[in-house]
Amino acid sequence: MEPQIIATSPFDGQRPGTSGLRKKVKVFQQPRYLENFVQSIFDTQPDLQGGVLVVGGDGRYFNRESIQVILRMAAANGVSKALVGRGGLFSTPAVSCVIRKYAAQGAIVLSASHNPGGPDEDFGIKYNVASGGPAPESVTNALHTRTRTIDRYLTLDCPALDLDDLGARQLGDMEVVILDPVADYAELMESLFDFNAIHQLFNSGHFRMRFDAMHAITGPYAVEILENRLGAAPGTVMHAEAKEDFGGGHPDPNLAHAKTLVGLTQGPDGLDFGAASDGDGDRNMILGKDCFVTPSDSLAVLAANAHLTPGYKSGIRGVARSMPTSQAADRVAEQLGVECFETPTGWKFFGNLLDAGRITLCGEESFGTGSDHVREKDGLWAVLFWLNLLAVRQQSVADILADHWRRFGRNYYSRHDYEAVDLAGAEGLMNHLRILLPDLPGRQLGRLTVNYADDFAYTDPIDGSRAERQGIRIGFEGGARIVFRLSGTGTEGATLRVYLEFFEPDPSRHHRDTQEAMEPLILIARELAQIEARTGRRDPDVIT
Ligand code: G1P
Ligand code: ZN
């Protein structure tokens, strides 16, 4: 079958953000919009010619159509083999696992993560490289540059391919293999965690849990792993059916969007454990009875207890956290005597550290936790890690946390988001802060004294690449911190994120209400950044 060459012209704004290109479905549905981006991947990633490409997505609206477009274009661009999840489905961590297991050259992943799905909602596409991780900045920059001059794309003129039956078939000169999207991933999880111990915990008769798949991609993964392999009671996975619009919900596992689950863990009859994942399965939220584990604390607890699981029993080599993530993990790393890295926001910045063997665990405050087992954050992995700890330590989530704080101190933490604010206003706010920076150190704000203030920049210790203007950090004496940055994943206006952190060494003060403990920092942040005057918003839209 001869490739067809179709003339096209560039679209503005195809620059990938924190995690790929995200736009409204309607934007992606414009003729040639998706094609331009996909062709730019092939034009800038010559390894794909004659190589193996993994293709899959979180099943959101427009997933199936996009996969057909991508497969035809892959065949026309000389890819020799495509590995596709049945039904066009793969969770983001499963994509990473499959790339590594089958030594693929890369993957095209269709997802807008936790953003809502449906004809009027969001869609996204990102490229992952041979290590299994998100494309580094050098790749996304090249890709974006290519989208600005693209003038043709290659495709085949052929009918849609059957994506629902396992096995191999032919598309032009390319072989397409439809894989069970769960099998390879489940096998990897079994190699890392003590499935027998978790099985016993589930069958002990005194452990009750729910996993909320939020009608998104982890439904089939969680049912297979938790219910079928680990023997959790049927129905343990709630909202298990993956839907194109996520049941109309916002598939973001946090206190605001997983309210039902949170309710189930509260009160005298509260569950022992609750967990949830997001649209594409890379995020996680961990709850105990009347207890929420912040993602920052979760990373620190996993680091401190990793030796209790089979996959990490020889200890961890190092840990990394994104800059706005709390410094709880730093304290663990210090006690363990391992390296700790502070990286810009976005999973791609962990890639080099993981590849070089400098870190074993990494995490972000945005409900992302992961390790060197793949190169993406991994929702179910974190849930299984916690289950393994609960089974071995025979303690409640709350007790594990309280123990942890007694040992390391507590980093109270909260993020306040101001969503869809006016872009110019938000940029003005950041510039205003940048101008203040040089005068802040030594200054007294409220009752706190500024220790340092900067616009975070990062030099990758492995390849020396540099990322600048990654967010304003204001550190105070005693370990408190305020961080301001603008989101790189939003699809409407700007989203201002204000990250607040407060360190409390005294165990008698470890059980305060978080927002209350934050009050002094909230006031400082509001005033210093002139949030209301510059965004027109008094209060944040989402507090996590
Ligand atoms: C957000 C999170 C960030 C995460 C990204 C992709 O990006 O803050 O930690 O890596 O989503 O899941 P942001 O919108 O803040 O740029
Ligand atoms: Zn996600």
Coordinates of C-alpha atoms and ligand atoms in Angstrom, one line a residue:
M1 CA 0.0 0.0 0.0
E2 CA 1.5 3.3 -1.1
P3 CA 1.6 6.2 1.5
Q4 CA -0.5 9.2 0.7
I5 CA 1.1 12.6 1.0
I6 CA -1.5 15.1 2.2
A7 CA -0.7 18.9 2.1
T8 CA -1.2 20.8 5.4
S9 CA -0.3 24.0 7.0
P10 CA 0.7 24.8 10.6
F11 CA -1.7 25.5 13.5
D12 CA -0.7 28.0 16.2
G13 CA -0.3 26.8 19.8
Q14 CA 0.9 23.2 19.4
R15 CA 3.4 23.6 22.1
P16 CA 3.3 20.7 24.6
G17 CA 2.8 21.8 28.2
T18 CA 3.8 20.1 31.5
S19 CA 2.4 16.8 30.1
G20 CA 1.9 16.9 26.4
L21 CA -0.5 18.9 24.2
R22 CA -3.9 19.4 25.8
K23 CA -6.8 21.2 24.2
K24 CA -10.5 21.0 24.0
V25 CA -11.8 18.0 21.9
K26 CA -13.3 20.5 19.4
V27 CA -9.8 21.8 18.8
F28 CA -8.4 18.4 18.1
Q29 CA -11.4 17.6 15.8
Q30 CA -10.4 20.3 13.3
P31 CA -9.2 18.7 10.1
R32 CA -5.4 18.1 10.1
Y33 CA -4.9 19.3 13.7
L34 CA -4.1 15.9 15.2
E35 CA -2.3 14.8 12.0
N36 CA 0.0 17.8 12.1
F37 CA 1.1 17.0 15.7
V38 CA 1.5 13.3 15.0
Q39 CA 3.5 13.9 11.8
S40 CA 5.7 16.3 13.7
I41 CA 6.5 13.4 16.1
F42 CA 7.5 11.1 13.2
D43 CA 9.5 13.9 11.5
T44 CA 11.5 14.6 14.7
Q45 CA 11.9 11.0 16.0
P46 CA 13.7 9.1 13.2
D47 CA 14.1 6.0 15.4
L48 CA 10.5 5.2 14.9
Q49 CA 11.2 4.4 11.3
G50 CA 11.7 0.6 11.3
G51 CA 11.0 0.7 15.0
V52 CA 8.3 -0.4 17.5
L53 CA 5.7 2.2 18.6
V54 CA 3.3 1.7 21.5
V55 CA -0.1 3.3 21.1
G56 CA -3.0 3.7 23.6
G57 CA -5.0 6.1 25.7
D58 CA -7.2 6.6 28.7
G59 CA -10.3 5.8 26.7
R60 CA -11.7 9.3 26.8
Y61 CA -14.0 10.7 24.1
F62 CA -12.0 10.8 20.7
N63 CA -9.6 8.1 21.8
R64 CA -10.7 5.5 19.3
E65 CA -10.8 7.8 16.3
S66 CA -7.4 9.2 17.2
I67 CA -5.9 5.8 17.4
Q68 CA -7.1 4.9 13.9
V69 CA -5.5 8.1 12.6
I70 CA -2.2 7.5 14.4
L71 CA -2.0 3.8 13.2
R72 CA -2.4 4.8 9.6
M73 CA 0.1 7.5 9.9
A74 CA 2.5 5.2 11.7
A75 CA 2.3 2.6 8.9
A76 CA 2.8 5.3 6.3
N77 CA 5.8 6.7 8.1
G78 CA 7.6 3.3 8.1
V79 CA 7.0 2.1 11.7
S80 CA 7.5 -1.6 11.6
K81 CA 5.4 -2.7 14.5
A82 CA 2.7 -1.1 16.7
L83 CA 1.7 -2.4 20.1
V84 CA -1.8 -1.3 20.9
G85 CA -3.9 -1.9 24.0
R86 CA -7.2 -3.8 23.4
G87 CA -9.9 -1.2 22.7
G88 CA -7.2 1.4 22.3
L89 CA -6.7 1.4 26.1
F90 CA -3.6 1.7 28.1
S91 CA -3.1 3.5 31.4
T92 CA -0.1 5.9 31.3
P93 CA 2.0 3.7 33.7
A94 CA 1.1 0.6 31.7
V95 CA 2.4 2.3 28.5
S96 CA 5.7 3.0 30.3
C97 CA 5.8 -0.7 31.4
V98 CA 5.1 -2.0 27.9
I99 CA 7.7 0.3 26.2
R100 CA 10.4 -1.0 28.5
K101 CA 9.3 -4.7 28.4
Y102 CA 9.2 -4.8 24.6
A103 CA 12.1 -2.4 24.0
A104 CA 9.9 -0.1 21.9
Q105 CA 11.3 3.2 20.5
G106 CA 8.5 5.3 21.9
A107 CA 4.8 5.7 22.5
I108 CA 2.0 8.0 21.6
V109 CA -0.3 8.3 24.6
L110 CA -3.8 9.9 24.3
S111 CA -4.9 11.5 27.5
A112 CA -5.6 14.7 29.2
S113 CA -5.0 13.0 32.5
H114 CA -7.4 14.2 35.2
N115 CA -9.2 16.8 33.0
P116 CA -12.8 15.9 32.2
G117 CA -13.7 14.1 29.0
G118 CA -16.5 14.3 26.5
P119 CA -17.3 16.2 23.3
D120 CA -17.0 19.6 25.0
E121 CA -14.2 18.7 27.3
D122 CA -10.5 18.0 27.0
F123 CA -8.3 15.7 24.9
G124 CA -4.5 15.4 24.9
I125 CA -1.6 13.7 23.2
K126 CA 1.9 13.1 24.5
Y127 CA 5.0 11.3 23.3
N128 CA 7.0 9.0 25.5
V129 CA 10.6 8.0 24.7
A130 CA 12.4 4.7 24.7
S131 CA 13.1 4.8 28.4
G132 CA 9.4 4.7 29.0
G133 CA 9.2 8.3 30.2
P134 CA 7.7 11.5 29.0
A135 CA 9.6 13.2 26.3
P136 CA 12.3 15.5 27.7
E137 CA 12.2 19.2 26.9
S138 CA 14.7 18.8 24.0
V139 CA 12.3 16.5 22.3
T140 CA 9.1 18.5 23.0
N141 CA 10.9 21.7 21.8
A142 CA 11.9 20.0 18.5
L143 CA 8.4 18.7 18.1
H144 CA 6.9 22.2 18.7
T145 CA 9.4 23.8 16.2
R146 CA 8.4 21.2 13.6
T147 CA 4.6 22.0 14.1
R148 CA 5.4 25.5 13.0
T149 CA 6.6 24.7 9.6
I150 CA 4.8 21.4 8.8
D151 CA 3.5 21.3 5.2
R152 CA 2.5 17.7 4.6
Y153 CA 1.6 14.5 6.5
L154 CA 1.7 10.8 5.4
T155 CA -1.1 8.4 5.8
L156 CA -2.7 5.3 4.3
D157 CA -6.1 5.1 2.6
C158 CA -7.5 2.0 4.3
P159 CA -10.5 1.0 6.5
A160 CA -10.5 1.2 10.3
L161 CA -8.6 -1.6 12.1
D162 CA -10.3 -3.9 14.6
L163 CA -8.9 -2.9 18.0
D164 CA -11.0 -5.3 20.1
D165 CA -9.5 -8.7 19.4
L166 CA -6.1 -9.7 20.8
G167 CA -3.4 -10.8 18.3
A168 CA -1.5 -9.6 15.3
R169 CA -2.7 -8.1 12.1
Q170 CA -1.3 -6.1 9.2
L171 CA -1.8 -2.5 8.3
G172 CA 0.1 -1.8 5.1
D173 CA 3.7 -2.9 5.8
M174 CA 3.3 -2.4 9.6
E175 CA 2.4 -5.2 12.0
V176 CA -0.2 -4.3 14.6
V177 CA -0.3 -6.4 17.8
I178 CA -3.3 -5.9 20.0
L179 CA -2.2 -6.6 23.6
D180 CA -4.2 -7.2 26.8
P181 CA -3.6 -3.7 28.4
V182 CA -3.5 -5.1 31.9
A183 CA -1.4 -8.3 31.8
D184 CA 2.1 -7.0 31.6
Y185 CA 1.5 -4.3 34.1
A186 CA -0.1 -6.8 36.6
E187 CA 2.9 -9.1 36.3
L188 CA 5.2 -6.2 37.1
M189 CA 3.2 -5.3 40.2
E190 CA 3.4 -8.9 41.4
S191 CA 7.2 -8.8 41.1
L192 CA 7.4 -5.7 43.4
F193 CA 4.9 -6.3 46.2
D194 CA 4.1 -9.1 48.6
F195 CA 0.8 -10.3 47.1
N196 CA 0.5 -13.1 49.7
A197 CA 0.6 -10.7 52.6
I198 CA -1.9 -8.4 50.9
H199 CA -4.1 -11.4 50.1
Q200 CA -4.0 -12.4 53.8
L201 CA -4.9 -8.8 54.8
F202 CA -7.9 -8.9 52.5
N203 CA -9.0 -12.2 53.9
S204 CA -8.4 -11.4 57.6
G205 CA -12.1 -10.3 58.0
H206 CA -11.1 -7.0 59.7
F207 CA -9.9 -4.9 56.8
R208 CA -12.3 -2.9 54.7
M209 CA -11.3 -0.9 51.7
R210 CA -12.6 0.7 48.4
F211 CA -10.7 1.8 45.4
D212 CA -12.4 4.5 43.3
A213 CA -11.5 4.2 39.6
M214 CA -13.6 7.3 38.9
H215 CA -15.0 5.6 35.7
A216 CA -11.6 6.0 34.2
I217 CA -8.8 3.7 33.0
T218 CA -7.8 2.1 36.3
G219 CA -11.2 0.3 36.5
P220 CA -10.0 -2.8 34.5
Y221 CA -6.6 -2.7 36.1
A222 CA -7.9 -2.5 39.7
V223 CA -10.5 -5.2 39.2
E224 CA -7.9 -7.6 37.8
I225 CA -5.3 -6.9 40.4
L226 CA -7.3 -6.2 43.6
E227 CA -10.3 -8.4 43.1
N228 CA -9.1 -11.2 40.8
R229 CA -5.5 -11.7 41.9
L230 CA -5.5 -10.4 45.5
G231 CA -9.0 -11.7 46.4
A232 CA -10.5 -8.4 47.5
A233 CA -14.3 -8.7 47.8
P234 CA -16.2 -8.0 44.5
G235 CA -17.3 -4.4 44.5
T236 CA -14.1 -3.3 46.2
V237 CA -13.4 -1.3 43.1
M238 CA -16.1 1.4 42.7
H239 CA -16.9 3.3 39.5
A240 CA -15.1 0.5 37.8
E241 CA -16.5 0.8 34.3
A242 CA -14.3 3.0 32.2
K243 CA -16.4 5.6 30.3
E244 CA -15.7 8.1 27.5
D245 CA -16.8 11.0 29.7
F246 CA -15.8 9.5 33.0
G247 CA -19.5 9.4 34.0
G248 CA -19.6 13.2 33.7
G249 CA -17.1 13.5 36.6
H250 CA -13.8 15.1 37.0
P251 CA -11.4 12.1 37.3
D252 CA -9.0 13.8 39.6
P253 CA -8.3 11.9 42.9
N254 CA -8.3 14.6 45.5
L255 CA -10.5 15.7 48.4
A256 CA -12.6 17.9 46.1
H257 CA -13.3 15.4 43.3
A258 CA -13.5 12.0 45.1
K259 CA -16.0 13.1 47.7
T260 CA -18.0 9.9 47.9
L261 CA -14.9 7.9 48.6
V262 CA -13.7 10.3 51.2
G263 CA -17.1 10.1 52.9
L264 CA -16.9 6.3 53.1
T265 CA -13.7 6.5 55.1
Q266 CA -15.1 8.9 57.7
G267 CA -17.1 8.4 60.9
P268 CA -17.5 5.4 63.2
D269 CA -18.2 3.0 60.3
G270 CA -15.4 4.5 58.2
L271 CA -13.3 2.1 55.9
D272 CA -9.8 1.2 56.9
F273 CA -8.4 2.2 53.6
G274 CA -9.6 4.2 50.6
A275 CA -7.7 5.0 47.4
A276 CA -8.4 6.5 44.0
S277 CA -6.7 7.1 40.7
D278 CA -7.2 9.6 37.9
G279 CA -8.2 9.6 34.2
D280 CA -5.1 7.9 32.9
G281 CA -4.1 6.0 36.0
D282 CA -0.9 7.8 37.0
R283 CA -2.1 9.7 40.0
N284 CA -3.2 8.3 43.4
M285 CA -4.9 9.4 46.5
I286 CA -4.5 7.5 49.8
L287 CA -7.0 7.7 52.7
G288 CA -7.2 5.9 56.0
K289 CA -10.0 5.9 58.4
D290 CA -10.7 9.6 59.1
C291 CA -7.3 10.4 57.6
F292 CA -6.0 11.8 54.4
V293 CA -2.4 11.3 53.4
T294 CA -1.0 14.2 51.5
P295 CA 1.0 13.1 48.4
S296 CA 4.1 14.8 49.9
D297 CA 3.7 12.7 53.1
S298 CA 3.0 9.6 51.1
L299 CA 6.3 9.9 49.3
A300 CA 8.1 10.4 52.6
V301 CA 6.4 7.4 54.2
L302 CA 7.1 5.1 51.2
A303 CA 10.7 6.2 51.3
A304 CA 11.0 5.5 55.0
N305 CA 9.4 2.0 54.7
A306 CA 10.5 0.8 51.3
H307 CA 12.7 -1.9 52.8
L308 CA 9.5 -3.7 54.0
T309 CA 8.5 -4.6 50.4
P310 CA 10.1 -7.3 48.2
G311 CA 10.8 -4.9 45.3
Y312 CA 12.7 -2.4 47.4
K313 CA 14.0 -4.6 50.2
S314 CA 17.6 -3.7 49.7
G315 CA 16.7 0.0 50.3
I316 CA 16.5 3.0 48.1
R317 CA 19.3 4.8 46.3
G318 CA 17.9 8.3 46.5
V319 CA 14.7 10.2 46.2
A320 CA 13.5 13.2 44.2
R321 CA 10.5 15.5 44.6
S322 CA 9.2 18.3 42.4
M323 CA 10.0 21.7 43.8
P324 CA 6.5 22.6 45.1
T325 CA 6.2 19.2 46.9
S326 CA 6.8 19.4 50.6
Q327 CA 10.2 18.9 52.1
A328 CA 9.0 15.8 54.1
A329 CA 10.9 13.4 51.8
D330 CA 14.1 15.5 52.3
R331 CA 14.1 14.6 56.0
V332 CA 13.8 10.9 55.3
A333 CA 16.6 11.0 52.8
E334 CA 18.8 12.8 55.3
Q335 CA 18.2 10.1 57.9
L336 CA 18.7 7.3 55.4
G337 CA 21.8 9.0 54.2
V338 CA 20.7 9.0 50.5
E339 CA 20.6 11.8 48.0
C340 CA 17.5 14.0 47.6
F341 CA 16.8 16.1 44.5
E342 CA 14.4 19.0 44.0
T343 CA 13.3 19.2 40.4
P344 CA 10.9 21.4 38.4
T345 CA 7.2 20.4 38.2
G346 CA 6.5 17.6 35.7
W347 CA 7.4 13.9 35.7
K348 CA 9.9 14.3 32.8
F349 CA 12.4 15.9 35.1
F350 CA 12.8 12.6 37.1
G351 CA 13.7 10.7 34.0
N352 CA 17.5 11.3 33.9
L353 CA 17.8 10.7 37.6
L354 CA 16.0 7.4 37.3
D355 CA 17.9 6.3 34.3
A356 CA 21.2 7.1 35.9
G357 CA 20.3 5.1 39.0
R358 CA 20.6 8.1 41.3
I359 CA 17.0 7.8 42.7
T360 CA 14.6 4.9 43.4
L361 CA 11.5 6.8 44.4
C362 CA 10.1 10.2 43.3
G363 CA 6.9 12.1 43.7
E364 CA 4.9 15.3 43.2
E365 CA 2.5 17.0 45.5
S366 CA -0.1 16.7 42.7
F367 CA -0.9 13.1 43.7
G368 CA 1.9 11.6 41.7
T369 CA 4.2 9.0 43.2
G370 CA 6.5 6.5 41.5
S371 CA 9.7 4.6 41.3
D372 CA 12.3 3.2 38.9
H373 CA 10.0 0.3 38.0
V374 CA 8.6 2.5 35.1
R375 CA 9.2 6.0 34.0
E376 CA 5.8 7.5 34.8
K377 CA 4.1 8.2 38.0
D378 CA 1.9 5.2 38.9
G379 CA -1.4 5.3 40.7
L380 CA -2.1 1.6 41.4
W381 CA 1.6 1.0 42.2
A382 CA 1.3 3.5 45.1
V383 CA -1.9 1.9 46.3
L384 CA -0.3 -1.6 46.3
F385 CA 2.8 -0.1 48.1
W386 CA 0.5 1.2 50.9
L387 CA -1.4 -2.1 51.0
N388 CA 1.9 -3.9 51.4
L389 CA 2.9 -1.6 54.2
L390 CA -0.4 -2.0 56.0
A391 CA -0.2 -5.8 55.7
V392 CA 3.4 -5.9 57.0
R393 CA 3.1 -3.3 59.7
Q394 CA -0.3 -4.4 60.9
Q395 CA -1.1 -0.8 61.8
S396 CA -3.7 1.7 60.6
V397 CA -2.9 4.4 58.0
A398 CA -3.3 7.0 60.8
D399 CA -0.9 5.2 63.1
I400 CA 1.7 4.8 60.4
L401 CA 1.5 8.6 59.7
A402 CA 1.6 9.6 63.3
D403 CA 4.7 7.4 63.8
H404 CA 6.3 9.0 60.8
W405 CA 5.7 12.5 62.1
R406 CA 7.0 11.7 65.5
R407 CA 10.2 10.4 63.9
F408 CA 10.7 13.1 61.3
G409 CA 8.5 16.0 62.3
R410 CA 5.4 17.1 60.3
N411 CA 5.3 19.2 57.2
Y412 CA 1.8 20.6 57.1
Y413 CA 1.0 21.2 53.5
S414 CA -1.7 22.6 51.3
R415 CA -2.2 23.8 47.7
H416 CA -4.6 26.6 46.8
D417 CA -5.6 26.8 43.1
Y418 CA -7.2 29.8 41.4
E419 CA -8.5 28.4 38.2
A420 CA -9.2 30.0 34.8
V421 CA -8.1 33.4 35.8
D422 CA -7.2 36.1 33.4
L423 CA -3.9 35.3 31.8
A424 CA -2.5 38.8 31.8
G425 CA -3.5 39.3 35.5
A426 CA -1.8 36.0 36.4
E427 CA 1.4 36.9 34.5
G428 CA 1.3 40.3 36.1
L429 CA 1.2 38.7 39.5
M430 CA 4.2 36.5 38.8
N431 CA 6.2 39.5 37.4
H432 CA 5.3 41.6 40.5
L433 CA 6.7 38.8 42.7
R434 CA 9.8 38.5 40.6
I435 CA 10.5 42.2 41.1
L436 CA 10.1 41.8 44.9
L437 CA 12.5 38.9 45.2
P438 CA 15.8 40.6 45.7
D439 CA 14.5 42.6 48.7
L440 CA 12.8 39.7 50.5
P441 CA 15.6 37.8 52.3
G442 CA 15.8 38.9 55.9
R443 CA 12.4 40.6 55.8
Q444 CA 9.8 39.9 58.4
L445 CA 6.4 38.9 56.9
G446 CA 3.8 38.4 59.6
R447 CA 5.7 36.5 62.3
L448 CA 8.0 34.8 59.9
T449 CA 11.4 35.8 58.6
V450 CA 12.3 35.2 55.0
N451 CA 15.3 33.0 54.6
Y452 CA 15.6 33.0 50.8
A453 CA 13.4 34.0 47.8
D454 CA 14.1 33.0 44.2
D455 CA 12.6 32.1 40.9
F456 CA 13.4 28.4 40.8
A457 CA 15.9 27.2 38.2
Y458 CA 17.2 23.7 37.8
T459 CA 20.3 22.3 36.2
D460 CA 19.9 18.6 35.5
P461 CA 22.8 16.8 37.2
I462 CA 23.0 14.2 34.5
D463 CA 22.9 16.1 31.2
G464 CA 23.5 19.6 32.4
S465 CA 20.3 20.9 30.7
R466 CA 18.8 23.9 32.4
A467 CA 15.2 24.8 33.2
E468 CA 14.5 28.4 34.3
R469 CA 11.5 30.4 35.7
Q470 CA 10.0 27.3 37.3
G471 CA 8.1 29.0 40.1
I472 CA 8.7 31.6 42.9
R473 CA 10.0 30.1 46.1
I474 CA 9.9 32.0 49.4
G475 CA 11.5 30.1 52.2
F476 CA 11.2 31.1 55.9
E477 CA 13.3 30.4 58.9
G478 CA 12.1 27.2 60.6
G479 CA 11.2 25.5 57.3
A480 CA 8.0 27.1 56.2
R481 CA 7.6 27.9 52.5
I482 CA 5.3 29.5 50.0
V483 CA 5.6 28.7 46.3
F484 CA 3.8 30.5 43.5
R485 CA 3.6 29.1 39.9
L486 CA 1.3 29.1 36.9
S487 CA -0.1 25.7 35.7
G488 CA 1.3 24.3 32.5
T489 CA -1.6 21.9 31.9
G490 CA -4.7 24.1 32.0
T491 CA -6.7 24.6 28.9
E492 CA -8.5 27.9 29.8
G493 CA -6.9 31.2 30.8
A494 CA -4.3 30.7 33.6
T495 CA -4.3 28.7 36.8
L496 CA -2.4 30.2 39.7
R497 CA -1.1 27.6 42.2
V498 CA -0.1 28.7 45.6
Y499 CA 1.7 26.0 47.6
L500 CA 1.9 26.4 51.4
E501 CA 4.1 24.4 53.7
F502 CA 4.7 24.7 57.4
F503 CA 7.1 22.5 59.5
E504 CA 6.1 21.4 63.0
P505 CA 8.7 19.4 65.0
D506 CA 6.6 19.2 68.1
P507 CA 4.5 15.9 68.3
S508 CA 1.9 17.6 70.6
R509 CA 1.1 19.9 67.7
H510 CA 0.8 17.2 65.0
H511 CA -2.9 16.9 64.9
R512 CA -4.1 20.3 64.1
D513 CA -6.4 21.2 61.2
T514 CA -4.2 21.8 58.2
Q515 CA -6.0 25.0 56.9
E516 CA -5.9 26.4 60.4
A517 CA -2.2 25.7 60.8
M518 CA -1.7 27.4 57.4
E519 CA -3.6 30.6 58.3
P520 CA -0.5 32.8 58.8
L521 CA 1.0 31.6 55.5
I522 CA -2.3 32.1 53.6
L523 CA -2.4 35.7 54.8
I524 CA 1.2 36.4 53.8
A525 CA 0.7 34.8 50.3
R526 CA -2.4 36.9 49.7
E527 CA -0.9 40.1 50.6
L528 CA 2.5 39.7 49.1
A529 CA 1.2 38.5 45.7
Q530 CA -1.8 40.9 45.7
I531 CA -3.9 37.9 44.7
E532 CA -7.3 39.6 44.9
A533 CA -6.3 42.8 43.1
R534 CA -4.5 40.9 40.3
T535 CA -6.9 38.0 39.7
G536 CA -10.1 39.4 41.0
R537 CA -10.5 36.3 43.2
R538 CA -10.8 36.4 47.0
D539 CA -10.7 32.7 47.6
P540 CA -9.2 29.7 45.8
D541 CA -11.4 27.4 43.7
V542 CA -9.8 24.2 44.8
I543 CA -7.9 23.5 48.1
T544 CA -6.0 20.3 48.3
Ligands
G1P1 C1 0.1 19.4 37.0 C2 0.8 19.1 38.3 C3 2.2 18.5 38.0 C4 2.0 17.3 37.1 C5 1.1 17.6 35.9 C6 0.8 16.4 35.0 O1 0.8 20.3 36.3 O2 1.0 20.2 39.1 O3 2.8 18.1 39.2 O4 3.2 16.7 36.7 O5 -0.1 18.2 36.3 O6 0.0 15.5 35.7 P1 0.6 21.9 36.3 O7 -0.8 22.1 35.8 O8 0.8 22.4 37.7 O9 1.6 22.5 35.3
ZN2 ZN -2.8 11.5 35.0

